[in-house]
CSV table of C-alpha atoms in Angstrom, one decimal:
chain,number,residue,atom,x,y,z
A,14,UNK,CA,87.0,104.9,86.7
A,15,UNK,CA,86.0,108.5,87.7
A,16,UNK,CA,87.8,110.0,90.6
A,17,UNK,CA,85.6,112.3,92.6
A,18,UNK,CA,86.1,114.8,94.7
A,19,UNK,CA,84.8,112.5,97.7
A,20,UNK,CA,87.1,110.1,96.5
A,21,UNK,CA,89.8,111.6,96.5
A,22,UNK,CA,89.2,113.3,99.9
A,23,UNK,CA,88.9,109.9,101.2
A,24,UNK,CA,92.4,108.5,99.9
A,25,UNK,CA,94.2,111.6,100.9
A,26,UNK,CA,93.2,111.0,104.3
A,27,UNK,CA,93.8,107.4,104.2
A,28,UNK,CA,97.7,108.5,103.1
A,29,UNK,CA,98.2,111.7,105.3
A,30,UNK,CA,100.7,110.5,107.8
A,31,UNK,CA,100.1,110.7,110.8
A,32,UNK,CA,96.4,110.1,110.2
A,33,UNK,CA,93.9,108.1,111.6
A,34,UNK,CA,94.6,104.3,110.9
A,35,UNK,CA,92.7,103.5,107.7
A,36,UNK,CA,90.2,100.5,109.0
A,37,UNK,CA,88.6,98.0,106.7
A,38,UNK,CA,85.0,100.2,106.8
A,39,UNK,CA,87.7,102.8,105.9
A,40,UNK,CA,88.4,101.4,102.6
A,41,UNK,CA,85.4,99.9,101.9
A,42,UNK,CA,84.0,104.0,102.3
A,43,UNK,CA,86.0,105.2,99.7
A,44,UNK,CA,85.3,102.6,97.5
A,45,UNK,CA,81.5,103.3,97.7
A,46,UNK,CA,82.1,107.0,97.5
A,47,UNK,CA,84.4,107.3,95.0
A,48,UNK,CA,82.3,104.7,92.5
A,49,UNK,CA,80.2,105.5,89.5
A,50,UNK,CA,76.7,104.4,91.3
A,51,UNK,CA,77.8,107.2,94.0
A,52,UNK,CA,78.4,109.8,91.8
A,53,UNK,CA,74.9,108.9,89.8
A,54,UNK,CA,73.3,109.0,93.7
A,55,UNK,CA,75.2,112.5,94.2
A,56,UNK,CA,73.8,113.7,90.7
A,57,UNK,CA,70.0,112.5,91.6
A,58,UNK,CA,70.4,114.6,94.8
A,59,UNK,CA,71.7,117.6,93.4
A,60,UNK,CA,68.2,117.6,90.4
A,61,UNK,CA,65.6,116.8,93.4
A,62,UNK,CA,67.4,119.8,96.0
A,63,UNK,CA,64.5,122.1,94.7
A,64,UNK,CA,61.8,119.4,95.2
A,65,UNK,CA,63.4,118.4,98.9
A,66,UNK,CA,62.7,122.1,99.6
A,67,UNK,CA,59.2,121.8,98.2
A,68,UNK,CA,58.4,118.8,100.6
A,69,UNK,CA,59.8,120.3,103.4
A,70,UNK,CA,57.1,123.5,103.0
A,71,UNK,CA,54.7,121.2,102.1
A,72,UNK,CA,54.8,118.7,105.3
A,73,UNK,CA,55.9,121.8,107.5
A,74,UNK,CA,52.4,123.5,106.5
A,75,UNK,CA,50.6,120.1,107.8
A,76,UNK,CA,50.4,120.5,112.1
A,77,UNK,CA,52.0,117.7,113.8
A,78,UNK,CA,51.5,118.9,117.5
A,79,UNK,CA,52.2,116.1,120.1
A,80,UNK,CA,49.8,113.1,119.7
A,81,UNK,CA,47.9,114.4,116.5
A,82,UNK,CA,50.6,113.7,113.6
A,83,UNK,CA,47.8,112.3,111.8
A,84,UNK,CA,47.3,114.9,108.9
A,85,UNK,CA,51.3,115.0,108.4
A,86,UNK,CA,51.5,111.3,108.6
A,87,UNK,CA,49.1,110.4,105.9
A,88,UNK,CA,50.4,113.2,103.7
A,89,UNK,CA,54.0,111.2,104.3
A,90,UNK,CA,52.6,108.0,103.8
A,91,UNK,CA,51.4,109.0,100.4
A,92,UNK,CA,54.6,110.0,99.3
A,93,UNK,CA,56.8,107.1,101.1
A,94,UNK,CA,53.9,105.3,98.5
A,95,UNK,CA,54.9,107.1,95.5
A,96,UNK,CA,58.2,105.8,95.3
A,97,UNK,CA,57.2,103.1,95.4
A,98,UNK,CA,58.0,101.2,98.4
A,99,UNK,CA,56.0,98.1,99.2
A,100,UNK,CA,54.1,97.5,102.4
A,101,UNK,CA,53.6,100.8,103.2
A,102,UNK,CA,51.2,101.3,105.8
A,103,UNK,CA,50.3,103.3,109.4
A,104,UNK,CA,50.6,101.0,112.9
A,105,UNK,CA,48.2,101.2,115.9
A,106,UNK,CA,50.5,105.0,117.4
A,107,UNK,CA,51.0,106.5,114.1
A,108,UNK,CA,53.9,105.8,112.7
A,109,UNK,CA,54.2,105.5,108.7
A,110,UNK,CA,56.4,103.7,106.6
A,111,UNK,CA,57.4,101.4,103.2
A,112,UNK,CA,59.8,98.4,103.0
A,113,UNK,CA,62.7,98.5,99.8
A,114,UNK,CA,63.5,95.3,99.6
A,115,UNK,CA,67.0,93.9,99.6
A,116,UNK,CA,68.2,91.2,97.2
A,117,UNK,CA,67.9,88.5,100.8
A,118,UNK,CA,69.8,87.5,103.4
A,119,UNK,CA,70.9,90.5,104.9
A,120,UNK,CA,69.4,92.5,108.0
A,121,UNK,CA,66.2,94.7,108.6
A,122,UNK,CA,67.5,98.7,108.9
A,123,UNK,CA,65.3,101.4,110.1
A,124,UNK,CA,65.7,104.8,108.4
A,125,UNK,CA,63.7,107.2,110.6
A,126,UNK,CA,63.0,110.5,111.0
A,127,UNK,CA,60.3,112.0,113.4
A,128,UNK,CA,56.8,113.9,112.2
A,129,UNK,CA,55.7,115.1,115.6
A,130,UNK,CA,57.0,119.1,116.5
A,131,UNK,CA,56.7,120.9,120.2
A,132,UNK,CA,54.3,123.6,118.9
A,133,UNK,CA,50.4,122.8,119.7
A,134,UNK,CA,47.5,123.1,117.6
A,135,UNK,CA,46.7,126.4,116.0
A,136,UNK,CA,50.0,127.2,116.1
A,137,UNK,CA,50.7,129.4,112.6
A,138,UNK,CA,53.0,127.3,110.2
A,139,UNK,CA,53.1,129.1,107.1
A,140,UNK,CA,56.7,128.9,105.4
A,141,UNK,CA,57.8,132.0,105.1
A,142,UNK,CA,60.9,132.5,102.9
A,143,UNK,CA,63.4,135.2,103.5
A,144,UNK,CA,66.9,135.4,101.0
A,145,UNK,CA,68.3,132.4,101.8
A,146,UNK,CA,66.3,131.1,104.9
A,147,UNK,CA,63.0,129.5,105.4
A,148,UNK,CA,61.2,130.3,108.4
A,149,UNK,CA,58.3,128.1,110.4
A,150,UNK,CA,57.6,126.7,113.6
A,151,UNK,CA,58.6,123.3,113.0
A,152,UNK,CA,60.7,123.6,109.8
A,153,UNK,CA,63.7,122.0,111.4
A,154,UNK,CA,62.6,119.6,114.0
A,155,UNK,CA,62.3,117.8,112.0
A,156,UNK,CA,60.0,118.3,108.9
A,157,UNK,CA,63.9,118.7,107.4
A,158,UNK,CA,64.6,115.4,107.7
A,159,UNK,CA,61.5,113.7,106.2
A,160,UNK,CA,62.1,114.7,102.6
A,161,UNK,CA,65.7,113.8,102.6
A,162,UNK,CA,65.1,110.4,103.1
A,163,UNK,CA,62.2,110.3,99.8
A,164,UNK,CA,65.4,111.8,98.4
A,165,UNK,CA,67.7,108.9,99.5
A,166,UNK,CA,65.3,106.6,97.9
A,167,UNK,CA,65.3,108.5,94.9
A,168,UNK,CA,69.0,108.3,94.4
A,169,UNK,CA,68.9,104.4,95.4
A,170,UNK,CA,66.6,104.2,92.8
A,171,UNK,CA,68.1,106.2,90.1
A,172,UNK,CA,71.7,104.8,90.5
A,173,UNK,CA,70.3,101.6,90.6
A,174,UNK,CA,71.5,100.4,93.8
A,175,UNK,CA,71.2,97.1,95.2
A,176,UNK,CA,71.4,96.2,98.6
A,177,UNK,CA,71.5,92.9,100.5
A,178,UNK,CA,69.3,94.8,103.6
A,179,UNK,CA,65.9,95.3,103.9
A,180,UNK,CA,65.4,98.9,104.8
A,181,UNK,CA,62.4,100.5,106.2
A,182,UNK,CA,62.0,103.7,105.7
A,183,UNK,CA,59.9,105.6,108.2
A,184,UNK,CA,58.4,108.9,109.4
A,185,UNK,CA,58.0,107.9,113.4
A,186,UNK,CA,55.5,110.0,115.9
A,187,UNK,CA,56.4,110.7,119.5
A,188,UNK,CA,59.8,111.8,119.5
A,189,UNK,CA,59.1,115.2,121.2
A,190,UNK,CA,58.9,116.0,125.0
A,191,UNK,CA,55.4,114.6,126.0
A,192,UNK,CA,55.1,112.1,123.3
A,193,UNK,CA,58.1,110.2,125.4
A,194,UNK,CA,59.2,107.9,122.1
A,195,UNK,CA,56.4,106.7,121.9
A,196,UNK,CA,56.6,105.9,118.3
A,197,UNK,CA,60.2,104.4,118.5
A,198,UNK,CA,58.9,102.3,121.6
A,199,UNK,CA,55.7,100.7,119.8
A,200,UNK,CA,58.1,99.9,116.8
A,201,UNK,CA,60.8,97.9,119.1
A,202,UNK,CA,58.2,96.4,121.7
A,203,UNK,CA,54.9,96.2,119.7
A,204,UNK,CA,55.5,96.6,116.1
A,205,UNK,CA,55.1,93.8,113.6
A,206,UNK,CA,59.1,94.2,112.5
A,207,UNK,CA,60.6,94.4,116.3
A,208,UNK,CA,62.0,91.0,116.2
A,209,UNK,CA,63.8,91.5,112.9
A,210,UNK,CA,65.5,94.8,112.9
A,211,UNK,CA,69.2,94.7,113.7
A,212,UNK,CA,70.3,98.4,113.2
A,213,UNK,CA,68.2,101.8,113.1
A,214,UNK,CA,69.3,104.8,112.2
A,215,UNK,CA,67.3,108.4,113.0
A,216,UNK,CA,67.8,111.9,111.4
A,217,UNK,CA,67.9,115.1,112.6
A,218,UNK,CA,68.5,118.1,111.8
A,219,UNK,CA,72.7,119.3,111.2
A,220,UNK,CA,75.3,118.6,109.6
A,221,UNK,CA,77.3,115.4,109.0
A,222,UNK,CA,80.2,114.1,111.5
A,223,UNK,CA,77.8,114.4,114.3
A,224,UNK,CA,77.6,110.8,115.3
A,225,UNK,CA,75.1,110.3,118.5
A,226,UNK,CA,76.1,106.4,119.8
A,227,UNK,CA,74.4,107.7,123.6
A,228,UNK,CA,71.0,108.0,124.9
A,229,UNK,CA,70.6,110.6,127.3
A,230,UNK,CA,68.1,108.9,129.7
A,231,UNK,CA,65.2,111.3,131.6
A,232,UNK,CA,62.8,111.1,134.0
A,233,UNK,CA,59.7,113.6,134.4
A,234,UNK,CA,57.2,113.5,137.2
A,235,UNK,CA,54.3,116.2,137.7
A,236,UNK,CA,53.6,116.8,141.5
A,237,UNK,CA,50.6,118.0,142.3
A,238,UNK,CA,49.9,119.5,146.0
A,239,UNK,CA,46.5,119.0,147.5
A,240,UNK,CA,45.1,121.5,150.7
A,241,UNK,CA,42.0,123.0,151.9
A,242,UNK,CA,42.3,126.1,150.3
A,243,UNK,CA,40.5,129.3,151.3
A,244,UNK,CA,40.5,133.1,151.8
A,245,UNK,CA,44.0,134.7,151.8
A,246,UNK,CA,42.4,137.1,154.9
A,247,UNK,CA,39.9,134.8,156.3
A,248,UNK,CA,41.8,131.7,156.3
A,249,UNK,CA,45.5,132.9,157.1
A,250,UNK,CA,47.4,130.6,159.0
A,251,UNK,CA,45.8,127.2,157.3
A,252,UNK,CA,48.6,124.9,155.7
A,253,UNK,CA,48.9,126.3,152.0
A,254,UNK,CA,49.9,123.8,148.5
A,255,UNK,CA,52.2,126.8,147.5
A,256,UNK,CA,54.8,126.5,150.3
A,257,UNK,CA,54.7,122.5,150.3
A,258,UNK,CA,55.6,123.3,147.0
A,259,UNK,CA,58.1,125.5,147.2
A,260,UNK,CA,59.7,123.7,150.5
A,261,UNK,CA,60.4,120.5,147.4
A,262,UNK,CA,61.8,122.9,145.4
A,263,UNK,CA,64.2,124.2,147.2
A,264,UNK,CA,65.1,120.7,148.3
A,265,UNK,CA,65.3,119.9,144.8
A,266,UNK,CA,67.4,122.6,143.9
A,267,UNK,CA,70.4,121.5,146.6
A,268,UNK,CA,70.7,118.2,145.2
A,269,UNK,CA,74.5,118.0,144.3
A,270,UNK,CA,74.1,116.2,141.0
A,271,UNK,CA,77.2,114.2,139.0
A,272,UNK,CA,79.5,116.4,136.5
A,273,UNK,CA,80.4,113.2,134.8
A,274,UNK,CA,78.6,111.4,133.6
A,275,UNK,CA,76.8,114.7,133.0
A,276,UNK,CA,73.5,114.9,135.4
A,277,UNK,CA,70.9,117.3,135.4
A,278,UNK,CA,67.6,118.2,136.6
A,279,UNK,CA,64.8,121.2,136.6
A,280,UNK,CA,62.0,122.8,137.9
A,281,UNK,CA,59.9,123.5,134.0
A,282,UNK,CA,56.5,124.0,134.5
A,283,UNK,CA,54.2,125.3,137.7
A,284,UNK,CA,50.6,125.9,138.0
A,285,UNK,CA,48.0,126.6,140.3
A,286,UNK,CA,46.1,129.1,142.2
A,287,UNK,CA,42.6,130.9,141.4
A,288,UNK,CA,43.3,134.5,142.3
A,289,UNK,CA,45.8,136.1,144.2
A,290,UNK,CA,44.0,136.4,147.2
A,291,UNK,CA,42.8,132.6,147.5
A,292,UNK,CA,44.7,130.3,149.3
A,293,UNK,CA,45.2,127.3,146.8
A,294,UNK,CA,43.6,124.1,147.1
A,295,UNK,CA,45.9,122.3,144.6
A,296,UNK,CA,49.5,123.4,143.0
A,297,UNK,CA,51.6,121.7,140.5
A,298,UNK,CA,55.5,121.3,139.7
A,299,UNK,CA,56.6,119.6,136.4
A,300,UNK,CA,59.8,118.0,136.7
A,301,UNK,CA,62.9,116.8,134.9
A,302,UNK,CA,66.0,115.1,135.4
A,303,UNK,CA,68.8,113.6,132.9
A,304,UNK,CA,71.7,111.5,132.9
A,305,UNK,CA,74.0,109.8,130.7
A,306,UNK,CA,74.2,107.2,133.3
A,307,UNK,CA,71.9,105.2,134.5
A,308,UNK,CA,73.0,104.4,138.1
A,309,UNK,CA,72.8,108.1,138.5
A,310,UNK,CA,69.6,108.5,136.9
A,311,UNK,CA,68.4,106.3,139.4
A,312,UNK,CA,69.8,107.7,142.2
A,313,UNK,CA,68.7,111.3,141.6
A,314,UNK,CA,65.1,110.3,140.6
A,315,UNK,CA,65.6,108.1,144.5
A,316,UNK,CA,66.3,111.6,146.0
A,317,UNK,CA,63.9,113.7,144.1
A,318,UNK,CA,61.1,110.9,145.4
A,319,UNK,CA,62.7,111.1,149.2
A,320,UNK,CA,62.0,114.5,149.4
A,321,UNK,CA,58.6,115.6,148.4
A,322,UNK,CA,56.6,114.0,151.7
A,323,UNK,CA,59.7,115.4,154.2
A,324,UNK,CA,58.2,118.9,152.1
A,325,UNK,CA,54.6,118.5,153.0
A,326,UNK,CA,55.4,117.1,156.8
A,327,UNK,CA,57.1,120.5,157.4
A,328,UNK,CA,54.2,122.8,156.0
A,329,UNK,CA,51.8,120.5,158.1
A,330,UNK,CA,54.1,121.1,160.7
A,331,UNK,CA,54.1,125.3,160.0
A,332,UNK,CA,50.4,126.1,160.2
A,333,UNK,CA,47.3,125.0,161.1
A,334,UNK,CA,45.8,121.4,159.8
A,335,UNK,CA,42.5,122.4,161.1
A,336,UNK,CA,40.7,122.4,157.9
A,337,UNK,CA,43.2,119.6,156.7
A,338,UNK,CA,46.5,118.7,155.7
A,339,UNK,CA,47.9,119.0,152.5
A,340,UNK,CA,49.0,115.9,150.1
A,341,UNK,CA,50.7,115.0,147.5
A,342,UNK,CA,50.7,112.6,143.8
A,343,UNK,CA,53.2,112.3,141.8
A,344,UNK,CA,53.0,111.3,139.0
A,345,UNK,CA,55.8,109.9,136.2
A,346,UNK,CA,55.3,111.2,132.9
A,347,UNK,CA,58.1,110.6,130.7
A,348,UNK,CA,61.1,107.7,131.1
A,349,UNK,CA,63.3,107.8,128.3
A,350,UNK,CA,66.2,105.1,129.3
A,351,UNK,CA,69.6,105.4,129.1
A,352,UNK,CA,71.5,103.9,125.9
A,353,UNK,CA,75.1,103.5,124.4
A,354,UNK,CA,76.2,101.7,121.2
A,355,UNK,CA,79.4,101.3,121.4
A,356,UNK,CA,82.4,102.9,119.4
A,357,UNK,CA,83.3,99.6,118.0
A,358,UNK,CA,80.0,98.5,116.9
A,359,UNK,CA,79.2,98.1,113.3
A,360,UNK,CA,76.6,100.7,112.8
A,361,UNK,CA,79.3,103.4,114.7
A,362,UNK,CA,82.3,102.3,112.5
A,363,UNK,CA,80.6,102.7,108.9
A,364,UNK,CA,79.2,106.1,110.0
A,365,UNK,CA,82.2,107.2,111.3
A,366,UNK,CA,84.1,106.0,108.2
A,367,UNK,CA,81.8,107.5,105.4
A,368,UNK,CA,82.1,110.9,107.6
A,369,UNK,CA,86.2,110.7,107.4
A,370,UNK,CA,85.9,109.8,104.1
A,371,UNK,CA,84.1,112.6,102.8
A,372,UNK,CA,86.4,114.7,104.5
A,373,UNK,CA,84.8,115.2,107.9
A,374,UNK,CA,85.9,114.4,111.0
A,375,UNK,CA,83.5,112.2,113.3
A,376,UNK,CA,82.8,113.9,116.6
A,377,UNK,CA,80.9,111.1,118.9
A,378,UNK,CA,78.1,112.2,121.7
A,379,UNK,CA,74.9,111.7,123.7
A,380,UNK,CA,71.4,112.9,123.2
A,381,UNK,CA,67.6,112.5,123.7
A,382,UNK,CA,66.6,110.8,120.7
A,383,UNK,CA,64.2,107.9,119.4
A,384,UNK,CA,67.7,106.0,119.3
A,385,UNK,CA,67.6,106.2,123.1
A,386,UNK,CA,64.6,102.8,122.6
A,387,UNK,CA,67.1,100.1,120.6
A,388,UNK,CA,70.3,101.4,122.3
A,389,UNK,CA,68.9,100.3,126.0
A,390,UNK,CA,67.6,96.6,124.1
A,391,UNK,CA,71.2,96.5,122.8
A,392,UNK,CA,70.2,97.3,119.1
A,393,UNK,CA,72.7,99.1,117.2
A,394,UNK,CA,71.6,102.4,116.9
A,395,UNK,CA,72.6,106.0,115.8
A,396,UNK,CA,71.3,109.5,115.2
A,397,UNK,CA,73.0,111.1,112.9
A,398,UNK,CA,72.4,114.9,111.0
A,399,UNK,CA,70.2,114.9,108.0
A,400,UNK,CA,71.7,117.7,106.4
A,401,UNK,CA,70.2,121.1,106.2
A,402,UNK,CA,71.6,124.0,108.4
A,403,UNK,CA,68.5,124.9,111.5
A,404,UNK,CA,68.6,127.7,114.1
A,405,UNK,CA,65.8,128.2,116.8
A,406,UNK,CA,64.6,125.0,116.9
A,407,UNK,CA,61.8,125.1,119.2
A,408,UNK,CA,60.9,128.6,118.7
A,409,UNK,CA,58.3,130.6,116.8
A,410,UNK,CA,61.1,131.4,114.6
A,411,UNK,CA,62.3,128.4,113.9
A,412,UNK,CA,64.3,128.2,110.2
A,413,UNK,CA,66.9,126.5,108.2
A,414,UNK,CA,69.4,128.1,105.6
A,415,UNK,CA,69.4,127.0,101.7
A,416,UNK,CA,72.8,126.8,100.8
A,417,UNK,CA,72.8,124.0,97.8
A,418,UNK,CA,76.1,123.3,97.2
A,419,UNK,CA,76.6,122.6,101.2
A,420,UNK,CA,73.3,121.1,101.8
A,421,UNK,CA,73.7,118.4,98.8
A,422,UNK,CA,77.9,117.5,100.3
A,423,UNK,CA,76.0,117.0,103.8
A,424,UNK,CA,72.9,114.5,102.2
A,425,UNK,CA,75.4,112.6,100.7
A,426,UNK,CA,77.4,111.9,103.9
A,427,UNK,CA,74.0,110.2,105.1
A,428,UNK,CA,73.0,108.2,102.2
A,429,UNK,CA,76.2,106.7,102.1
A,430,UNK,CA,76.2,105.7,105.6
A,431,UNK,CA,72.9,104.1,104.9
A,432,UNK,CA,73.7,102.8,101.7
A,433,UNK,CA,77.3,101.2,103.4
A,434,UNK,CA,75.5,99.6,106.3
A,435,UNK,CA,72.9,97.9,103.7
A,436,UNK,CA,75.7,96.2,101.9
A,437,UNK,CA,74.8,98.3,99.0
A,438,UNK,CA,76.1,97.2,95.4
């Protein structure tokens, strides 16, 4: 048999002394990696890397702002199609996706990566390409990820890989900010396979090693301030929106909120006002708060909520209610819960395994991701990197570097992962 360089990465970590324990997902990782199918799944990686860059300027060019995926999703349909996947089809929210079938008996494993970006409609998304980097909005986050797994497939396919799984291979909407999962969420609550699947796997963009077994959890309310409003000259001394306002945020800003597990919150977005001498009728805060823990996401959200009519009591205490008092709504817009799978689950042991065996070391962490849906239902999940090298995620000059030889190692850290928790033969 062939030795490859994964494989024998993997076995002289497994005899380093002093190394981490080898563990039976250990040796059945470098078994998988070092075999011939691998090394014929490596090879069909390698020919489609200039095709995976093709797709990725190709579905990057296609808008996906928040809640209209639509164009991108039917482009990724048709491809998800083309390899021939069966049942392939788009649910009620937009999400898009094909069944390869398994040889029976064996779980349902989602293979996800998201089609939605932050940037809104009209935004300009032409790839531009610039030595080795591609530059768009979008590009990264995470159009990078969609054509890697048409490339898994292809591998699958081409190594002729069996697997005992079902997998389900999907491009998801709603990952980003205002979409609040809500692609991930119709899948696990709604969706025609949410009684079935047992593990669920999402990409994004980075390298492998990166293992994300926790769901940072969020909260997100927009407060809007109601008043009389009037003349800055003529009316002075009525109750103002603006300083109810600002009275909850500086309120906001003193809670004292938990190092560990890590708690956060912040003041993102404020609006209001008609011109700079008007008195405004109506302001507005958008809010966020995050925790790794749920007891204390709870109890900050408890404080924020204790706070805002304490704010608008003291302006209506400050000036003059004669025209009226000011009010308040506030209203939640995002609740992403709080998630773990645990070190010793399954799904965490193969990843972490395949990563060691090709030579990387698994590094273990918490994000905002569609995983943050089937770790709070106790479904084993993970987000793990896809591949591809991004920088400025977020920004108008978003990008990712080309750097073959790199990229290709990386991709084959994830389709062994999938490929290992499928039972693959």
């Amino acid at each position: 048999m062939r030795i490859t360089l994964l494989a024998a990465t993997a076995a002289l970590a497994l005899a380093t002394p002093g190394a981490h324990a080898a563990t039976a997902e250990d040796k059945a990782a470098a078994t998988l990696l070092g075999g011939e199918k691998f090394a014929k799944a490596r090879a069909s990686l390698e020919a489609d890397y200039d095709r995976i860059i093709q797709d990725i300027i190709t579905l990057t060019e296609i808008e996906a702002p928040p809640f209209k995926e639509d164009a991108r999703g039917a482009a990724y349909m048709a491809m998800l199609k083309a390899e021939g996947l069966t049942d392939v089809e788009r649910d009620e929210v937009g999400n898009v996706m094909g069944l390869r079938k398994g040889t029976g008996g064996g779980p349902l494993i989602v293979v996800t990566a998201h089609l939605d970006t932050v940037f809104p409609g009209g935004t300009n998304v032409k790839v531009r390409r610039e030595g080795n980097g591609l530059y768009a909005p979008g590009i990264g986050d995470d159009t990078s990820s969609l054509p890697v797994l048409l490339a898994f497939i292809r591998a699958m396919k081409h190594a002729d890989y069996a697997t005992r799984a079902d997998i389900l291979f999907m491009g998801n909407v709603g990952e980003e900010g205002p979409g609040d999962l809500r692609g991930s969420r119709y899948l696990f609550q709604k969706g025609k396979y949410k009684d079935r699947i047992k593990y669920f796997i999402s990409f994004e963009p980075g390298e492998p090693g990166r293992i994300t077994n926790a769901g940072t959890g969020s909260r997100r309310y927009k407060v809007t301030f109601n008043g009389p409003g009037g003349h800055s000259m003529g009316d002075f001394g009525i109750v103002s929106p603006a300083f109810a306002m600002a009275n909850a945020m500086v309120a906001f800003g003193k809670i004292k909120a938990p190092v560990e597990p890590k708690t956060v919150y912040n003041v993102g977005i404020l609006e209001g006002g008609t011109s700079v001498n008007s008195i405004p009728f109506a302001t507005a805060m958008t809010i966020d708060m995050r925790s790794n823990g749920k007891p204390e996401l709870d109890a900050e959200e408890k404080q924020f909520l204790a706070l805002l009519q304490p704010a608008v009591d003291a302006e209506n205490a400050a000036r003059s209610v004669a025209k009226g008092k000011i009010s308040y709504d506030a209203k939640l817009i995002g609740d992403r819960p709080v998630g773990t799978t645990a070190q010793d689950a399954r799904i965490v042991k193969i990843a972490a395994a395949v990563a060691r065996g090709s030579g990387v070391e698994p590094r273990y962490g918490a994000g905002s991701t569609d995983s943050n849906i089937p770790m709070s239902m106790g479904i084993e999940a993970v987000t793990l990197g896809s591949g591809f090298e991004t920088f400025r995620a977020h920004s108008l000059e978003e990008g990712m570097k080309m750097n073959p030889p790199e990229d290709l190692k990386n991709m084959a850290v994830g389709l062994a992962t999938v490929l290992a928790l499928a039972e693959a033969r």
